[in-house]
mmCIF file with all atom_site columns, C-alpha atoms and ligand atoms in Angstrom:
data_model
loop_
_atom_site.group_PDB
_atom_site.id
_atom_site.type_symbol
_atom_site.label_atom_id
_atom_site.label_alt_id
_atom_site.label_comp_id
_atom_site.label_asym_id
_atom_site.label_entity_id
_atom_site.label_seq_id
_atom_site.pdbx_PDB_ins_code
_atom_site.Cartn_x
_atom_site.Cartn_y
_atom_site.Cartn_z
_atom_site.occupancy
_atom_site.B_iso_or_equiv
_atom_site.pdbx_formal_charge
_atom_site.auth_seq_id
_atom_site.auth_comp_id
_atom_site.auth_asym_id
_atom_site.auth_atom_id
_atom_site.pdbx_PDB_model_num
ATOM   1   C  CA  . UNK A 1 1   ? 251.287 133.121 -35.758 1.00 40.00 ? 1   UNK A CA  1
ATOM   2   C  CA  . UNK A 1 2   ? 254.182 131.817 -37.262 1.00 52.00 ? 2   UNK A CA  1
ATOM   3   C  CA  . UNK A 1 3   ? 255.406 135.275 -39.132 1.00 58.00 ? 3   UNK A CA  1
ATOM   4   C  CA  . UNK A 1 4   ? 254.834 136.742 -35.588 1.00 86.00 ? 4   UNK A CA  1
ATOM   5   C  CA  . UNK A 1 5   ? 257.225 134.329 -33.763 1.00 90.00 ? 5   UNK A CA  1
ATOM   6   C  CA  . UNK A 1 6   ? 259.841 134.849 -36.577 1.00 92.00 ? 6   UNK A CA  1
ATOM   7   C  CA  . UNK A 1 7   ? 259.498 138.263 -36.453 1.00 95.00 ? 7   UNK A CA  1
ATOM   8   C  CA  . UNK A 1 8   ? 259.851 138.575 -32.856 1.00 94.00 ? 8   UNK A CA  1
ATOM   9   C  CA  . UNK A 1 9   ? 263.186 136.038 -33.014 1.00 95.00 ? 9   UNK A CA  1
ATOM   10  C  CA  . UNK A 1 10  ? 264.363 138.515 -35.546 1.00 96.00 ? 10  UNK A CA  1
ATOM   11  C  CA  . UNK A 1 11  ? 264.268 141.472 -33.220 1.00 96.00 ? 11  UNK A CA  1
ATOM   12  C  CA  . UNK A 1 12  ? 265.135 139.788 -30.343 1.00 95.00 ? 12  UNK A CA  1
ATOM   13  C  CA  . UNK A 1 13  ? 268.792 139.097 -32.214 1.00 95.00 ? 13  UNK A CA  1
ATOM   14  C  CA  . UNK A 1 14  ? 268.798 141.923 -33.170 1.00 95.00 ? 14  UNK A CA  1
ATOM   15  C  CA  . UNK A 1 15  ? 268.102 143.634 -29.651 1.00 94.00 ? 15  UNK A CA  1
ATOM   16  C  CA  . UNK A 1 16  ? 271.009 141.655 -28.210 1.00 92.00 ? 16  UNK A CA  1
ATOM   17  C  CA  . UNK A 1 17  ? 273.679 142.402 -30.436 1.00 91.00 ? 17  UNK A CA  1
ATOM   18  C  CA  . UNK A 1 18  ? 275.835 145.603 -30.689 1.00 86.00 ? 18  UNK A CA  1
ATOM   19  C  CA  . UNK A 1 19  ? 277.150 145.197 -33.905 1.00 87.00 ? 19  UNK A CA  1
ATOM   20  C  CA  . UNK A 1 20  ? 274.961 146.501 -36.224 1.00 92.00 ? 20  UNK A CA  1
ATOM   21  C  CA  . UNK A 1 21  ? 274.380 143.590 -38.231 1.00 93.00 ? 21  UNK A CA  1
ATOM   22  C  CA  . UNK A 1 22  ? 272.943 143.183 -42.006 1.00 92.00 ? 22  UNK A CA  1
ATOM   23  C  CA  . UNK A 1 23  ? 270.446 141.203 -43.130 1.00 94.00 ? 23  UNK A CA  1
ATOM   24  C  CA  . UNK A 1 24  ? 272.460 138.097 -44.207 1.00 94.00 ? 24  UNK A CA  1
ATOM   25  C  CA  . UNK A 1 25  ? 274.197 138.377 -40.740 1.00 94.00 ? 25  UNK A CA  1
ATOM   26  C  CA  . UNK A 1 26  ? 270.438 138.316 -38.792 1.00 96.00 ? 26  UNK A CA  1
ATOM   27  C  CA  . UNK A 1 27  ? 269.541 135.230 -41.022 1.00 97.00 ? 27  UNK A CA  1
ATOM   28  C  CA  . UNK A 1 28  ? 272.724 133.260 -39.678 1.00 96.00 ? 28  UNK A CA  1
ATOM   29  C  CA  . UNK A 1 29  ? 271.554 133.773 -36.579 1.00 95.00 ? 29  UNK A CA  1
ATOM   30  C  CA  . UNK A 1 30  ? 267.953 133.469 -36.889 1.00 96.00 ? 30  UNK A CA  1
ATOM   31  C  CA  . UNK A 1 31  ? 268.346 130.095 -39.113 1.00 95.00 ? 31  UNK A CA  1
ATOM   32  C  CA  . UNK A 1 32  ? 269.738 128.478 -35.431 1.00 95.00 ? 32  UNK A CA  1
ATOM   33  C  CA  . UNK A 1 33  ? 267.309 128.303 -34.309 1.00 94.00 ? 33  UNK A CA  1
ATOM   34  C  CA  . UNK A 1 34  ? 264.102 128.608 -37.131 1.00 94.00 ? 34  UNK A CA  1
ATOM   35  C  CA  . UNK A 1 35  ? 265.983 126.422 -39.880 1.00 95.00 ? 35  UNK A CA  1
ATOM   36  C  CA  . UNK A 1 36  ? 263.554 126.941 -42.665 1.00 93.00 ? 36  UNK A CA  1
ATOM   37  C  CA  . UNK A 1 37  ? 263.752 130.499 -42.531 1.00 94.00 ? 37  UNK A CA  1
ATOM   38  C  CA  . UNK A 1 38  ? 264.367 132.067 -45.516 1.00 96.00 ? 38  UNK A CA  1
ATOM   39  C  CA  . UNK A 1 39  ? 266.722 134.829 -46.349 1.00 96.00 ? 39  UNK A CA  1
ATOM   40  C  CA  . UNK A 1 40  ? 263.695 137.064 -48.063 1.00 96.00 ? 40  UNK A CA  1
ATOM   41  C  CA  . UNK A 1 41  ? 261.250 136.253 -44.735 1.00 95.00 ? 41  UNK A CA  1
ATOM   42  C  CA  . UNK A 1 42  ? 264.130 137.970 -43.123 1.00 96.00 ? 42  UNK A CA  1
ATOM   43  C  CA  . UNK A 1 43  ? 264.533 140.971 -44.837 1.00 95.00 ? 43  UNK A CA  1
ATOM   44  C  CA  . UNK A 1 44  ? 260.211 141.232 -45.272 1.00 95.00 ? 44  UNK A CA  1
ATOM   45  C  CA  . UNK A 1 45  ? 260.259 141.091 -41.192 1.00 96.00 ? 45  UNK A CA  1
ATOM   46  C  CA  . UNK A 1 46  ? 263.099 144.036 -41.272 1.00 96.00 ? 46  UNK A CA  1
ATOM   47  C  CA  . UNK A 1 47  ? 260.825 145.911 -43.431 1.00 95.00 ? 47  UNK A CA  1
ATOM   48  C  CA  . UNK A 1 48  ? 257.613 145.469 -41.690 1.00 94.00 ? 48  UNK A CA  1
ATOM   49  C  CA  . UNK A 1 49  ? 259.268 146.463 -38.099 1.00 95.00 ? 49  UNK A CA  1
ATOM   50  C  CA  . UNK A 1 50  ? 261.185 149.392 -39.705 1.00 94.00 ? 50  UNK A CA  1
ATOM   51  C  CA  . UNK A 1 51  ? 257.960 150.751 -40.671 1.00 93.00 ? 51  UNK A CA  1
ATOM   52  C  CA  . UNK A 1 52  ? 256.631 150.161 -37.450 1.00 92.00 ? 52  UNK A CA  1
ATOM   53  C  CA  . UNK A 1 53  ? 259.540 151.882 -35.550 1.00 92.00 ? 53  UNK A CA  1
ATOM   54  C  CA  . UNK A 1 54  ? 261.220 148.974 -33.599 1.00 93.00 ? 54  UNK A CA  1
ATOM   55  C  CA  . UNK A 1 55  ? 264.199 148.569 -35.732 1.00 95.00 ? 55  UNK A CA  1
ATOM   56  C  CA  . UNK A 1 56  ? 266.286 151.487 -37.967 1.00 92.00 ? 56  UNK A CA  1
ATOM   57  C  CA  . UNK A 1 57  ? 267.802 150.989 -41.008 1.00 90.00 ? 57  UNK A CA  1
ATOM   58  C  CA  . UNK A 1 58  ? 271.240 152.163 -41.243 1.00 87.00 ? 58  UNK A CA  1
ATOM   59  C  CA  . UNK A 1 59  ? 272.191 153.950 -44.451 1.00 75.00 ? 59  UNK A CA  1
ATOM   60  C  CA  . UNK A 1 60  ? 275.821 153.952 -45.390 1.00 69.00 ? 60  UNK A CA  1
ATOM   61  C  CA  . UNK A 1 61  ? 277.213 154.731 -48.824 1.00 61.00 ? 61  UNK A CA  1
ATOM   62  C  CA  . UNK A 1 62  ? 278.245 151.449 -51.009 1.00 59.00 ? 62  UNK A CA  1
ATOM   63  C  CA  . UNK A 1 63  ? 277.245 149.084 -48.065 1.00 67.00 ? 63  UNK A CA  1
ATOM   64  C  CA  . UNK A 1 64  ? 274.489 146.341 -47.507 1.00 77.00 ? 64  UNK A CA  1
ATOM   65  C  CA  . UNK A 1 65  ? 272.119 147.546 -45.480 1.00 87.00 ? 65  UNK A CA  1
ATOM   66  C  CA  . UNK A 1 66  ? 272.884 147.478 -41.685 1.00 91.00 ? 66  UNK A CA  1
ATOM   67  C  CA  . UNK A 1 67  ? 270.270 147.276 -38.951 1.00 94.00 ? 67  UNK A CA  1
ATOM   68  C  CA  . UNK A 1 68  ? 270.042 148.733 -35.470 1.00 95.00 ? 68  UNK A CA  1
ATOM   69  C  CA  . UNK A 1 69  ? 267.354 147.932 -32.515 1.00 94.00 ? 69  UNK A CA  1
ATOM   70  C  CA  . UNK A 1 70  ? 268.458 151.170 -30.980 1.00 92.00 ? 70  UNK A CA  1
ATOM   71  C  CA  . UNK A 1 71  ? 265.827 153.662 -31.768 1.00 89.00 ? 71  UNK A CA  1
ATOM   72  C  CA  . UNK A 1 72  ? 266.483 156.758 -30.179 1.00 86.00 ? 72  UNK A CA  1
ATOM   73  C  CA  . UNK A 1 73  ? 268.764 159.668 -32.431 1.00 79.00 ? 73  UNK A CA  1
ATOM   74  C  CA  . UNK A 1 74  ? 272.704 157.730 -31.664 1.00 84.00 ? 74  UNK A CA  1
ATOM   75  C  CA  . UNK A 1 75  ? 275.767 158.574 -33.614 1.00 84.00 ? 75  UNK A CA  1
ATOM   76  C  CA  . UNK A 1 76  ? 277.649 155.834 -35.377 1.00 88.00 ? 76  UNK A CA  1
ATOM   77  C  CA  . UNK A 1 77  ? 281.293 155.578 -36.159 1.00 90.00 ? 77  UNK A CA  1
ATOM   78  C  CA  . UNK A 1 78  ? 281.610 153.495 -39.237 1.00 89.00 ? 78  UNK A CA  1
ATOM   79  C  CA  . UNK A 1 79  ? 284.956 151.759 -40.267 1.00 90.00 ? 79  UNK A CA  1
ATOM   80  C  CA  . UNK A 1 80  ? 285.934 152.804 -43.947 1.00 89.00 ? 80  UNK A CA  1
ATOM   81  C  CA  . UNK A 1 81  ? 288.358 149.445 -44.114 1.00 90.00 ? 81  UNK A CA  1
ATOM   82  C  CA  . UNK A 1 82  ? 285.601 146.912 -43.416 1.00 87.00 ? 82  UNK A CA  1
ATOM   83  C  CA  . UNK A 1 83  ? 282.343 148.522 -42.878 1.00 85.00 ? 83  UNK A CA  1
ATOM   84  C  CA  . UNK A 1 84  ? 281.582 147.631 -39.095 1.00 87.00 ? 84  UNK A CA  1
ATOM   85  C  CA  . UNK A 1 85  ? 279.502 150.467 -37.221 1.00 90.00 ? 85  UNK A CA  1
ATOM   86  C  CA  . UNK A 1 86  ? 279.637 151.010 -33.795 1.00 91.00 ? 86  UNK A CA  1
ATOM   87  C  CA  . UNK A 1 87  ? 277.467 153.153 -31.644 1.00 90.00 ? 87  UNK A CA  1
ATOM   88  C  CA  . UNK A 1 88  ? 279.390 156.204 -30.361 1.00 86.00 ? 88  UNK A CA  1
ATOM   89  C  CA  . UNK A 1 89  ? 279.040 157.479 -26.577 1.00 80.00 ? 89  UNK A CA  1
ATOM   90  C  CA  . UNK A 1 90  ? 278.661 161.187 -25.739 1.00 75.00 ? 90  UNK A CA  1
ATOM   91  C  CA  . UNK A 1 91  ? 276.542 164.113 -26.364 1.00 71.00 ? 91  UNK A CA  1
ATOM   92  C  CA  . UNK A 1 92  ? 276.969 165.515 -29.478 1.00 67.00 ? 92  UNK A CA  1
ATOM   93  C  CA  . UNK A 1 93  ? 274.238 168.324 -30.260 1.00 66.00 ? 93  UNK A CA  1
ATOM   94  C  CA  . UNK A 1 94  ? 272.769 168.319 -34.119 1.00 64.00 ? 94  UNK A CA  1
ATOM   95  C  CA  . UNK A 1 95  ? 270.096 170.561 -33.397 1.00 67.00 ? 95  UNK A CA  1
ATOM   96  C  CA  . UNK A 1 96  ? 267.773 170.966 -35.939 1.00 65.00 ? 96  UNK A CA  1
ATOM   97  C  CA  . UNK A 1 97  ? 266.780 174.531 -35.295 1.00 70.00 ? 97  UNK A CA  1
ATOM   98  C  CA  . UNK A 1 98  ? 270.277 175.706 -36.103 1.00 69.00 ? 98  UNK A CA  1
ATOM   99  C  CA  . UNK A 1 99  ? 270.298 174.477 -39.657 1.00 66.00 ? 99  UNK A CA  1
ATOM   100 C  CA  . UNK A 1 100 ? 266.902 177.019 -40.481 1.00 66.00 ? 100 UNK A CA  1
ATOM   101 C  CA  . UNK A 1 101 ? 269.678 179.243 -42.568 1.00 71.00 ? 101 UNK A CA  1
ATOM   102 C  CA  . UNK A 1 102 ? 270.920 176.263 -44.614 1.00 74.00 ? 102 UNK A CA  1
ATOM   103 C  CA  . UNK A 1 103 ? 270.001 177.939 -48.493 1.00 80.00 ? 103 UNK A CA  1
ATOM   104 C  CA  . UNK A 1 104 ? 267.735 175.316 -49.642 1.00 82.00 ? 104 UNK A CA  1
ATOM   105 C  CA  . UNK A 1 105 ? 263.919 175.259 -50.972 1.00 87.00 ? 105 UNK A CA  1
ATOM   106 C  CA  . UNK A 1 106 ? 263.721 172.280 -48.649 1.00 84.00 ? 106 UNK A CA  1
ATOM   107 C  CA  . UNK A 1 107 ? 261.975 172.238 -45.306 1.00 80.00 ? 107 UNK A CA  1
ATOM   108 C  CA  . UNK A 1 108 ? 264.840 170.824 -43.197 1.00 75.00 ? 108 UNK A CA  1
ATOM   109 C  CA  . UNK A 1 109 ? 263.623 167.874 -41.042 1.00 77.00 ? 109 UNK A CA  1
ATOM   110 C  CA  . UNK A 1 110 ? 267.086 166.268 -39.843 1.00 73.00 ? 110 UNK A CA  1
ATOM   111 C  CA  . UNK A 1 111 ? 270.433 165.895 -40.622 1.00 73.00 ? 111 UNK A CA  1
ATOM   112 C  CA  . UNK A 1 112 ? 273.132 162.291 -41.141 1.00 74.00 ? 112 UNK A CA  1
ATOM   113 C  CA  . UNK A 1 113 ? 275.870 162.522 -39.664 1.00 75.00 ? 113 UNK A CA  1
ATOM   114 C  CA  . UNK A 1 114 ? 278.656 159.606 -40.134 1.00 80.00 ? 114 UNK A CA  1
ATOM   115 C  CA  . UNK A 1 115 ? 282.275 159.562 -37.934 1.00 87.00 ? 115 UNK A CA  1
ATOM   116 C  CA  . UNK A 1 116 ? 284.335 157.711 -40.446 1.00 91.00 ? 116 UNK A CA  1
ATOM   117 C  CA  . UNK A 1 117 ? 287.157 155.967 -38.808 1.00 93.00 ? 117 UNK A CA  1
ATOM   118 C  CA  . UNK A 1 118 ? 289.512 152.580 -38.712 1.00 94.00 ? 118 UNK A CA  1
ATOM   119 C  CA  . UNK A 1 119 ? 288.449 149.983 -36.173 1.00 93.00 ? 119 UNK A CA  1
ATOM   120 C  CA  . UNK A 1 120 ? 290.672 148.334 -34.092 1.00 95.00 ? 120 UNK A CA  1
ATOM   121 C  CA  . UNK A 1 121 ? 290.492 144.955 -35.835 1.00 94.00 ? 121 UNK A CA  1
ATOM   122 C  CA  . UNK A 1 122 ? 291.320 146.547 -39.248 1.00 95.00 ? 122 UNK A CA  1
ATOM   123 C  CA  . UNK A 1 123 ? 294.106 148.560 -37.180 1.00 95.00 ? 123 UNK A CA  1
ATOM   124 C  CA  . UNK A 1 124 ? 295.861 145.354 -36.215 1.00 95.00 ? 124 UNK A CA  1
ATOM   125 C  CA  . UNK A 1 125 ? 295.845 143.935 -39.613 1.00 89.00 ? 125 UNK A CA  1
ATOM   126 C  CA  . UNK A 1 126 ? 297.845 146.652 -41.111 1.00 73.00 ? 126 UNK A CA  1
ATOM   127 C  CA  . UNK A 1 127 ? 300.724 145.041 -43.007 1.00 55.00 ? 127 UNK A CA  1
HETATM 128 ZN ZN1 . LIG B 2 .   ? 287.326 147.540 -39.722 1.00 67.81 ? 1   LIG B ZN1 1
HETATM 129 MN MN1 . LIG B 2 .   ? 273.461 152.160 -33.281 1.00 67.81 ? 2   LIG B MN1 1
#
């Protein structure tokens, strides 16, 4: 019961914020309000509900681990200063079928796709 209530805490953060956050950024939050929660409880309840398909795990090179509660195929614009990701709005079409005459021994099942970029906070800071 207990694992359960963390575990839904942890998505429920997760679920309301935008930003994309890491694990050590979900334990901040989490610890609020469950203040024995540990750090490794945290990322064990990532891992159990990214295998069951309620939260993704964002890959991006030389980062920690980000986190999204947004399931569906999204884009993400990723800041090469400080590493924030932010969702990005539009169509954009990646269809699958059109990579069948990439020259590979591969069976093609999806592509990443990463908009690199500088975000506004980084911007300002500029000296
Ligand atoms: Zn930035
Ligand atoms: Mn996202």
């Amino acid at each position: 019961m207990r694992l359960t209530k963390q575990r839904k805490l942890i998505l429920e953060r997760l679920r309301n914020s935008k930003s994309h956050p890491t694990a050590t950024e979900i334990f901040d939050k989490v610890r609020a309000e469950l203040p024995n929660i540990s750090l490794g409880t945290v990322y064990r309840n990532l891992d159990i509900l990214s295998k069951q398909g309620f939260v993704k795990k964002i890959e991006t090179c030389g980062d920690q681990k980000r986190f999204d509660a947004v399931t569906r195929d999204h884009l993400h614009v990723i800041c090469s200063r400080c590493g924030k990701v932010r969702d990005v709005e539009g169509e954009f079409d990646l269809d699958v079928d059109k990579l069948a005459g990439i020259d590979s021994d591969f069976t093609i099942t999806g592509i990443r796709f990463e908009i690199l970029g500088i975000c506004p906070a980084c911007l300002a800071n500029r000296s």
